[in-house]
Tab-separated table of C-alpha atoms and ligand atoms in Angstrom:
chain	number	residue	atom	x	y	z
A	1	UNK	CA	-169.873	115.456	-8.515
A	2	UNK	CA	-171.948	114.533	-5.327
A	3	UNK	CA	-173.972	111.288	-5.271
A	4	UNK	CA	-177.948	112.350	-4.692
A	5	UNK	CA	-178.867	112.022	-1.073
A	6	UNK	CA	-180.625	109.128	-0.271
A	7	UNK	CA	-184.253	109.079	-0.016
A	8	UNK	CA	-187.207	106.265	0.629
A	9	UNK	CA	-188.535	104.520	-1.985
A	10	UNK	CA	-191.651	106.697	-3.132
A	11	UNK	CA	-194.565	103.588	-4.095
A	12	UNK	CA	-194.245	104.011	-6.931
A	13	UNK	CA	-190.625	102.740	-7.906
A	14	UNK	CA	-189.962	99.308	-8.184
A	15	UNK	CA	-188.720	97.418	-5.179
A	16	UNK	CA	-187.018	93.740	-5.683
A	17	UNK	CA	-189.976	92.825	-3.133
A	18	UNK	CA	-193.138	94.831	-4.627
A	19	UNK	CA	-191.918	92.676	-8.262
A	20	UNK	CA	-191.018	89.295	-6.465
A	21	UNK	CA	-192.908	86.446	-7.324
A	22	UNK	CA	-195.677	84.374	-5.043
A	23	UNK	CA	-193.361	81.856	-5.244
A	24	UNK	CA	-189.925	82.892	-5.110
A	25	UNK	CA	-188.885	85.280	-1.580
A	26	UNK	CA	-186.365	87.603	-2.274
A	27	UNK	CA	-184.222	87.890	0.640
A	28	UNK	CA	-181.052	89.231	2.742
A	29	UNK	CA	-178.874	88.483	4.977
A	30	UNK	CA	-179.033	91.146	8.030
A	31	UNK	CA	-176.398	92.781	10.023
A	32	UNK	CA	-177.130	93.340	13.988
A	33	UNK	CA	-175.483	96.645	14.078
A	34	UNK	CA	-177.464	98.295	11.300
A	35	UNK	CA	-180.666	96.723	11.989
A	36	UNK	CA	-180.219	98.649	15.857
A	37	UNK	CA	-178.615	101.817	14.810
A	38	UNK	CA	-179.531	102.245	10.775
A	39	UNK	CA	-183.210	103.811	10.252
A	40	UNK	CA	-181.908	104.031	6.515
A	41	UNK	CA	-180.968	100.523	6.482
A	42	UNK	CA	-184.429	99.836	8.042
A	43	UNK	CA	-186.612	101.656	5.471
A	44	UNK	CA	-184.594	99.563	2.234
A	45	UNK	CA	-184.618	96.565	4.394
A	46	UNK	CA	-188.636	96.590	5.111
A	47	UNK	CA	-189.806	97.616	1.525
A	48	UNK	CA	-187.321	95.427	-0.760
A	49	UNK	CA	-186.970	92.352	0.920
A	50	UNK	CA	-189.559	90.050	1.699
A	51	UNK	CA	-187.286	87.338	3.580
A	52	UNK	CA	-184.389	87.684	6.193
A	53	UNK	CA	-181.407	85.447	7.064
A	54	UNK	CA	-179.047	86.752	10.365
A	55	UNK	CA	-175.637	87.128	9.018
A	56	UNK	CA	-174.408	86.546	12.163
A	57	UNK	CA	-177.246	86.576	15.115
A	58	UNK	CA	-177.906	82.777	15.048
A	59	UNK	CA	-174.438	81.536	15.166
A	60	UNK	CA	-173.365	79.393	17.525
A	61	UNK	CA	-170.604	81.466	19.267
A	62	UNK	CA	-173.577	84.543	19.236
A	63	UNK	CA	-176.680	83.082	20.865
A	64	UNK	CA	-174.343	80.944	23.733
A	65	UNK	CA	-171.250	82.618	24.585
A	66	UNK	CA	-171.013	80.511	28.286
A	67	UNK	CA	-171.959	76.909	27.975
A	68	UNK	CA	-175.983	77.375	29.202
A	69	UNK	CA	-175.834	80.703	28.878
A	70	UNK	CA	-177.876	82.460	26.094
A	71	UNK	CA	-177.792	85.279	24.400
A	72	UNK	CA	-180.971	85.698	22.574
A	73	UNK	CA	-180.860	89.831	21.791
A	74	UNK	CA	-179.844	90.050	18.385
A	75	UNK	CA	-181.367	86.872	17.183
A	76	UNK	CA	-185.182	87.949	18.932
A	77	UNK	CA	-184.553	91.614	17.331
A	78	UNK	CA	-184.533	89.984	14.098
A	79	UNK	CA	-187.419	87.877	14.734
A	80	UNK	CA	-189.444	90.687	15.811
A	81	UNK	CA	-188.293	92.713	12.856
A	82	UNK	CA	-189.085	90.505	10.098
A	83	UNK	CA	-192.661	89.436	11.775
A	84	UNK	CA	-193.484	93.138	12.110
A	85	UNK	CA	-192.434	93.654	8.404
A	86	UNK	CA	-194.321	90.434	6.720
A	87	UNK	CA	-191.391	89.050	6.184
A	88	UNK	CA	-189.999	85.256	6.023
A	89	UNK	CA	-186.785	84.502	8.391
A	90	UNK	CA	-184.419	81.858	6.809
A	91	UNK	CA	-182.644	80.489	10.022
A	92	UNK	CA	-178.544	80.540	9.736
A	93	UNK	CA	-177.010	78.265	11.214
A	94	UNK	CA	-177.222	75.316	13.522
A	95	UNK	CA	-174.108	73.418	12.562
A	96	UNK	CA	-171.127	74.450	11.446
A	97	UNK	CA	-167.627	74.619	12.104
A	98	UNK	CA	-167.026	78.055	11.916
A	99	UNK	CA	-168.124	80.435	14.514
A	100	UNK	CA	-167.958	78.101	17.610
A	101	UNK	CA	-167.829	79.608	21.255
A	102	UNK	CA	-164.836	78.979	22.654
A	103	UNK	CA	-165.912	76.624	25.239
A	104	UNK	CA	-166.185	73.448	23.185
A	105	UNK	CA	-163.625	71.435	23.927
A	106	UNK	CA	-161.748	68.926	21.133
A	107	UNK	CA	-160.699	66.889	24.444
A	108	UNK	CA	-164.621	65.675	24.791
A	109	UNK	CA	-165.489	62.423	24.045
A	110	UNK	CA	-167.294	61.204	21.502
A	111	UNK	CA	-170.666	60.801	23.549
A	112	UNK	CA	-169.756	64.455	24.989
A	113	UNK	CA	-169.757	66.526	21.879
A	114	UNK	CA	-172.714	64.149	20.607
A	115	UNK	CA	-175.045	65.489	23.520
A	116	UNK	CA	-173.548	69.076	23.303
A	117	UNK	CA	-174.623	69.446	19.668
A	118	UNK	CA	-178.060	67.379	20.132
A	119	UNK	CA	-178.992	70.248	22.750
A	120	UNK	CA	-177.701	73.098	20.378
A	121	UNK	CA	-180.058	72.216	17.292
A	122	UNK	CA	-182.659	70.986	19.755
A	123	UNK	CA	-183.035	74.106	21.742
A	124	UNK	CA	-182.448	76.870	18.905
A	125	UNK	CA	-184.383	75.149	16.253
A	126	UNK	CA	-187.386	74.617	19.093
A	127	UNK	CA	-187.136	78.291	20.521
A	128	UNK	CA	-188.008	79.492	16.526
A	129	UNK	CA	-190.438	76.802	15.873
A	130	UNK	CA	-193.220	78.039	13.848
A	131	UNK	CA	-191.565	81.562	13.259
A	132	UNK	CA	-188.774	80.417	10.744
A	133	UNK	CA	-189.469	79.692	7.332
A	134	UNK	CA	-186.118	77.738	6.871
A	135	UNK	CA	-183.692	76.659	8.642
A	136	UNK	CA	-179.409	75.925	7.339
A	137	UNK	CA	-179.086	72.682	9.643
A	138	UNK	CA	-176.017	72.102	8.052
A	139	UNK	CA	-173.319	74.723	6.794
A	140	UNK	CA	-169.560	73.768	4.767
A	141	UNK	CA	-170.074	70.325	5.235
A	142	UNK	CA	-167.493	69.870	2.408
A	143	UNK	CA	-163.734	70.478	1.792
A	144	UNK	CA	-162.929	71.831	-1.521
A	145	UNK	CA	-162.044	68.512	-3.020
A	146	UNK	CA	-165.230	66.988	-2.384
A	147	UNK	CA	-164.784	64.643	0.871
A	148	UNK	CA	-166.294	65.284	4.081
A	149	UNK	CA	-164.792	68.597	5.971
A	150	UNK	CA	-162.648	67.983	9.025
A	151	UNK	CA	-164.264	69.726	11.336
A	152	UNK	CA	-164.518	68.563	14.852
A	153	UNK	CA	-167.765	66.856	14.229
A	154	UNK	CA	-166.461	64.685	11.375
A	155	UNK	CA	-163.547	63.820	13.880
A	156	UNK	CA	-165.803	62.952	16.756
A	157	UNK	CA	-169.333	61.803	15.565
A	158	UNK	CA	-168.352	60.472	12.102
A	159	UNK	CA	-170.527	61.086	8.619
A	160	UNK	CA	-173.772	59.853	10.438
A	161	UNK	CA	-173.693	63.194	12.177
A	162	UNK	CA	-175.159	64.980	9.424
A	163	UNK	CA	-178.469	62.821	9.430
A	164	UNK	CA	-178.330	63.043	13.144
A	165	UNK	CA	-178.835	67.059	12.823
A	166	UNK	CA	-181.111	66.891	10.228
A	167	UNK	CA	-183.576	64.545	12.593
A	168	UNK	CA	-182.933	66.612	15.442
A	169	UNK	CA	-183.798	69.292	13.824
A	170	UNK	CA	-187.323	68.095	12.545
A	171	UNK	CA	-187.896	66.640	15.697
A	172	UNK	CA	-187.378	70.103	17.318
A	173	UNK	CA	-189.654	72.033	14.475
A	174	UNK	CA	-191.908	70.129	12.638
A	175	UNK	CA	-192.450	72.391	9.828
A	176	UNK	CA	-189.597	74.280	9.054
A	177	UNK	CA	-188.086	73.512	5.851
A	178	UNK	CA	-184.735	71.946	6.277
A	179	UNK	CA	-181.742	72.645	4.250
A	180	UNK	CA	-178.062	72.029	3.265
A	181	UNK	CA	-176.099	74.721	2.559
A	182	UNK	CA	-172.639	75.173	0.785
A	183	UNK	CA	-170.351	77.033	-0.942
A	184	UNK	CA	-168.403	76.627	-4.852
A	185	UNK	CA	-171.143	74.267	-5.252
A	186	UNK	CA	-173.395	76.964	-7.700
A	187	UNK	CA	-171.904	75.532	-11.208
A	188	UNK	CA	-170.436	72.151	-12.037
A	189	UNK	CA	-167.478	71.307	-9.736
A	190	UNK	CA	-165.992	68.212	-8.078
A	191	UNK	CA	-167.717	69.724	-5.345
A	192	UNK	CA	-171.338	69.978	-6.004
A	193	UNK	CA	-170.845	66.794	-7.979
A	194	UNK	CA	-169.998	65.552	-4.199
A	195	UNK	CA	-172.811	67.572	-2.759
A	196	UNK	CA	-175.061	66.044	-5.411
A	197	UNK	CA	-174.419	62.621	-4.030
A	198	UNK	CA	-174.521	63.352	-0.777
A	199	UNK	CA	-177.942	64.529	-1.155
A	200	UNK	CA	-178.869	61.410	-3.011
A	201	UNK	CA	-177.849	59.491	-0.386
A	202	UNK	CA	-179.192	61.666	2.448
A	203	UNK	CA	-182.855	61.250	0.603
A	204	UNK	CA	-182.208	57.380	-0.089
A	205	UNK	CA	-181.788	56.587	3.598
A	206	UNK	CA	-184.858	58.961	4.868
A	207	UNK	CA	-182.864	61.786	6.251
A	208	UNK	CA	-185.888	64.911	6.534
A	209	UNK	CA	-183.503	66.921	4.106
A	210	UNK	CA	-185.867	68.858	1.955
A	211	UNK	CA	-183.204	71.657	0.210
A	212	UNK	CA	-180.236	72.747	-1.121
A	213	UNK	CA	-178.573	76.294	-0.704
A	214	UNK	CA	-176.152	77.274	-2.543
A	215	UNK	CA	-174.382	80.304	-0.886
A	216	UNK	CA	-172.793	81.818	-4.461
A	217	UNK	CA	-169.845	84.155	-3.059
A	218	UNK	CA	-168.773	85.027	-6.313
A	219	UNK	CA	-166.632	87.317	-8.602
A	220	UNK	CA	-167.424	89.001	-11.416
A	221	UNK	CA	-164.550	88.029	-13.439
A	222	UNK	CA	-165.096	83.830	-12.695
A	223	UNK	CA	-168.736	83.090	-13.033
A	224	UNK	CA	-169.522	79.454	-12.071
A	225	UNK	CA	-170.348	77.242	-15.262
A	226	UNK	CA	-173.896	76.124	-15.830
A	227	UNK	CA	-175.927	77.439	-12.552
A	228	UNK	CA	-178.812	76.709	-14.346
A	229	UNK	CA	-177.976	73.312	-15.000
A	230	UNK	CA	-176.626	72.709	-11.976
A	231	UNK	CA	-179.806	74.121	-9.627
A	232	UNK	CA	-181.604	71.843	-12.249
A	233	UNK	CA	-180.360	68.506	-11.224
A	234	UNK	CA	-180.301	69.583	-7.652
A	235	UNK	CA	-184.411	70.058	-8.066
A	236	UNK	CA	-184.266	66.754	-9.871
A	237	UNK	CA	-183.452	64.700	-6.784
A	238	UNK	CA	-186.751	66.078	-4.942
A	239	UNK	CA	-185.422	69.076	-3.237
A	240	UNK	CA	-185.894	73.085	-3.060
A	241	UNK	CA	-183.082	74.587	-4.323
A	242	UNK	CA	-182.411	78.557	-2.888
A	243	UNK	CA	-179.673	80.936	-3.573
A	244	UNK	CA	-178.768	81.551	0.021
A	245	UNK	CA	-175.656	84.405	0.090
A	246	UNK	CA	-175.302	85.799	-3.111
A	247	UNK	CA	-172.767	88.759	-3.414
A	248	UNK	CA	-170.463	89.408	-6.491
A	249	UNK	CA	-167.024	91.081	-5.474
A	250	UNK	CA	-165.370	93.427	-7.650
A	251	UNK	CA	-161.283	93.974	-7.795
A	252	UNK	CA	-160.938	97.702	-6.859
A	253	UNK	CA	-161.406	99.792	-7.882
A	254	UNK	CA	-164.975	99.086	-9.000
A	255	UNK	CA	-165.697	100.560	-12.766
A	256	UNK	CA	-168.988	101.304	-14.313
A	257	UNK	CA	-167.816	98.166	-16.658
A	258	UNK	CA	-166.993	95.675	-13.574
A	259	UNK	CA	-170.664	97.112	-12.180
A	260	UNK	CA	-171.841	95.996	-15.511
A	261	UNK	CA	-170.203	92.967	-15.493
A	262	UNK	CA	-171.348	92.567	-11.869
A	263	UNK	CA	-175.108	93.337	-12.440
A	264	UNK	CA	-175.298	90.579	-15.273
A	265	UNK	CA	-173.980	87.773	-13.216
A	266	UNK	CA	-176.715	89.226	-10.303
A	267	UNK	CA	-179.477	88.161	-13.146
A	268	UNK	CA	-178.284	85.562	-14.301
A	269	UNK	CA	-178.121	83.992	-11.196
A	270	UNK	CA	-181.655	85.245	-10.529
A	271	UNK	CA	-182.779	83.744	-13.835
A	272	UNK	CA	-181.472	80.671	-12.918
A	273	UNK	CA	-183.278	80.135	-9.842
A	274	UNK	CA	-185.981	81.615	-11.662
A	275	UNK	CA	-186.073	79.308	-14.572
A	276	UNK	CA	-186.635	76.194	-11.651
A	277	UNK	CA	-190.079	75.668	-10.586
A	278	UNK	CA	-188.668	74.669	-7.074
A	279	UNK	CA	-185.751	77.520	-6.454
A	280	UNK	CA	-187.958	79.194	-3.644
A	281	UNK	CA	-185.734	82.245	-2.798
A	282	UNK	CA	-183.448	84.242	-3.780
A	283	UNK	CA	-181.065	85.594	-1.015
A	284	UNK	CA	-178.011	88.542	-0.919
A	285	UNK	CA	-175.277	88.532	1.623
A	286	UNK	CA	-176.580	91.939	2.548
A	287	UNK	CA	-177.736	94.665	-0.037
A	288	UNK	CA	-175.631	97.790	0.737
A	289	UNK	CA	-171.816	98.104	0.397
A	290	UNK	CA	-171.856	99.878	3.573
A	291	UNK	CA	-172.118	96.686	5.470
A	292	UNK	CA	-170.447	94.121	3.498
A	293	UNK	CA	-168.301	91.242	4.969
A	294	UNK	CA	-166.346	91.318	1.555
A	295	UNK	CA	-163.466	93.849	2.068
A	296	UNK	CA	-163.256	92.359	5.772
A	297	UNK	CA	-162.401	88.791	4.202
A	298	UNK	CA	-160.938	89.182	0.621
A	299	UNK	CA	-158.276	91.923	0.823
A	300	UNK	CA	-158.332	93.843	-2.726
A	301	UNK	CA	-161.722	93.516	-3.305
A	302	UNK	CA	-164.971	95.037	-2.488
A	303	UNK	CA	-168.389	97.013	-3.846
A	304	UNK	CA	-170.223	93.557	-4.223
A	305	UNK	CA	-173.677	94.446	-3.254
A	306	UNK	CA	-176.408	95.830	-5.122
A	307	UNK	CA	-176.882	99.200	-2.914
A	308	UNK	CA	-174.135	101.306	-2.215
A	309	UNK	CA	-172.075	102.530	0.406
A	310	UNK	CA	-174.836	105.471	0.757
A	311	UNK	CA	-177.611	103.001	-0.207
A	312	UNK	CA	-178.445	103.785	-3.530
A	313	UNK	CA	-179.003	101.294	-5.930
A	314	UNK	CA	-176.169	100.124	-8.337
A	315	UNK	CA	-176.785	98.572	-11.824
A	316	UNK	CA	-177.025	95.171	-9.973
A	317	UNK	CA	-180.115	96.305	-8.403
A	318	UNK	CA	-181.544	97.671	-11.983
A	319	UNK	CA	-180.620	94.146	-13.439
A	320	UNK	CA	-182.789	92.233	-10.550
A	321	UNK	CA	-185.643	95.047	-11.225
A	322	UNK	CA	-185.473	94.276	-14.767
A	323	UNK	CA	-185.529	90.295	-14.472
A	324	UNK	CA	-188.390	90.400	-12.143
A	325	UNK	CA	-190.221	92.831	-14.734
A	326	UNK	CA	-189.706	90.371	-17.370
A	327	UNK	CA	-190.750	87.398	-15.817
A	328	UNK	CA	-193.910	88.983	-14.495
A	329	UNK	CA	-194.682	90.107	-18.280
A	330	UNK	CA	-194.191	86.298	-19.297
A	331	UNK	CA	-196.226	84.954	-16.907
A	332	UNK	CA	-199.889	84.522	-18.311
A	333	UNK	CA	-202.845	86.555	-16.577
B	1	LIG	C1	-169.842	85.620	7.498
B	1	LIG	C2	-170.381	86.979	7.931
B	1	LIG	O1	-170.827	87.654	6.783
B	1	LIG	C3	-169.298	87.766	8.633
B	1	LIG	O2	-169.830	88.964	9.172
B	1	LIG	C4	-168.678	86.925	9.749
B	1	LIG	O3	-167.587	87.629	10.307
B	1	LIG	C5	-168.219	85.586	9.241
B	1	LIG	O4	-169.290	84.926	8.596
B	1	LIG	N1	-170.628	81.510	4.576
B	1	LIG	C6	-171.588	81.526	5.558
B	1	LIG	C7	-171.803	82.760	6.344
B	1	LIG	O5	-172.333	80.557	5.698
B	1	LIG	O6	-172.213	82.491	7.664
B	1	LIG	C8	-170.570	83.627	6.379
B	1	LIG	O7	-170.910	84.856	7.007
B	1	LIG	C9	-170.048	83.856	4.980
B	1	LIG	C10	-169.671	82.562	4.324
């Protein structure tokens, strides 16, 4: 049987951004190509999303591929994009260690990569001042087990360089909200029990840290243990909490039961952030199939968005629908 051809939302069926709350953006990350070539991926884009993160635009490697020279194409694009479309941009990312150009060099010293990575977050953070939302200062700050990543920050600057971004980063936009972001940190590991404390500690010592993403690559078969407790005691140190990459990979080949099982962990997740007065978005690694960075990293697996490959909604979408609905019933007035 052939799927139905994809058409435009008509106004009247539901989008994920005409049932969003005031107070919680629903969001996704964006890919370059599609947002150029896609009008498709343009029309779902503008009417179901009300926030947009650049999968890969605002990476390091991406907006300076020659040390001083900037590439600031894709990156403006989406800019323009999401102000023409009312939308919010959540900035991704100023430090990291993945995605690096190729000219930083391990051999630097200590006060060399210190001044390299002080002009990075002052200069992108200060080019977007006042037209992102949000910004990732720090990404994968933490290895698996809970201690600091090795990354070639750690090795040259030391912890304090985490603090260091996050003032830079204020400095260079005053009102952008500023936020740590991680992964296997969405139930209750040894991880975000590290990321707790680290937060704690960031907050204790005055570090302009103000919220916690958790990315939530997950499967379908392993959902993380208590996200609702988890996001809870997150909020309960003084910080936003968002869901920041949410996608939910199936084994292939998907099933209509592993698209079941995949739109329930979709709302509960949604619920979660929901049910937390402070969760203030709620964000998908992309929405269609068609673009997903899933196949390209985890061989085996695949379909984890909640469009298709031919951008129709799955269940997963239908399960977000029907979460918003429900919340917007239980809300008085
Ligand atoms: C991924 C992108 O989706 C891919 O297109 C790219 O090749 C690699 O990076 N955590 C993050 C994101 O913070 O930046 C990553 O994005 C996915 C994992």
């Amino acid at each position: 049987m052939n799927a139905p051809a994809w058409r435009a939302p008509s106004a009247s069926e539901p989008t994920l951004r005409g049932l969003a709350l005031p107070n919680v953006r629903m969001g996704t990350a964006v890919d370059d190509r599609l947002l150029a070539e896609d009008e498709r991926y343009r029309t779902t884009l503008a009417s179901q999303f009300n926030a947009i993160t650049p999968e890969n635009a605002m990476k390091w490697s991406v907006l300076e591929p020659a040390r001083d020279h900037y590439d600031w194409g894709a990156a403006d694009r989406l800019v323009e994009f999401a102000e023409a479309n009312g939308q919010a941009v959540y900035g991704h990312t100023l430090v990291w260690y993945g995605s690096l150009p190729s000219w930083i060099d391990e051999s630097w010293s200590p006060s060399q990569v210190r001044a390299v990575l002080r002009k990075h977050v002052t200069t992108v953070a200060s080019r977007y001042r006042g037209r992102v939302w949000a910004w990732d200062v720090v990404n994968e700050v933490l290895a698996e087990d809970g201690s600091l990543r090795d990354t070639i920050w750690l090795r040259k600057l030391g912890p304090g360089y985490i603090a260091d971004a996050f003032r830079w980063a204020r400095e260079a936009d005053p009102d952008a909200r500023l936020f740590i972001n991680e992964y296997g940190t969405e139930g209750r590991t040894k991880k975000s029990d590290a990321l707790w404390r680290l937060v704690r500690d960031l907050r204790a010592q005055g570090v302009p840290i103000q919220g916690v993403g958790f990315q939530s690559h997950l499967r379908a078969d392993q959902p993380p243990t208590d996200i609702l407790g988890n996001l809870r005691r997150f909020a309960a140190l003084g910080v936003v909490v968002a869901v920041t990459e949410l996608d939910v990979r199936l084994k292939l080949p998907a099933t209509p039961e592993k698209l079941v099982s995949q739109a329930s962990l979709y709302q509960r997740v949604l619920a979660a952030c929901l049910a937390v007065p402070t969760c203030e978005s709620f964000t998908v690694w992309g929405f269609t199939d068609a673009g997903s960075w899933i196949p390209h990293r985890y061989q085996g697996y695949g379909a984890a968005c909640v469009f298709d490959m031919g951008m129709r909604p799955k269940p997963a979408h239908g399960a977000l629908v029907a979460e918003l609905r429900e919340r917007e019933s239980a809300s008085p007035g």
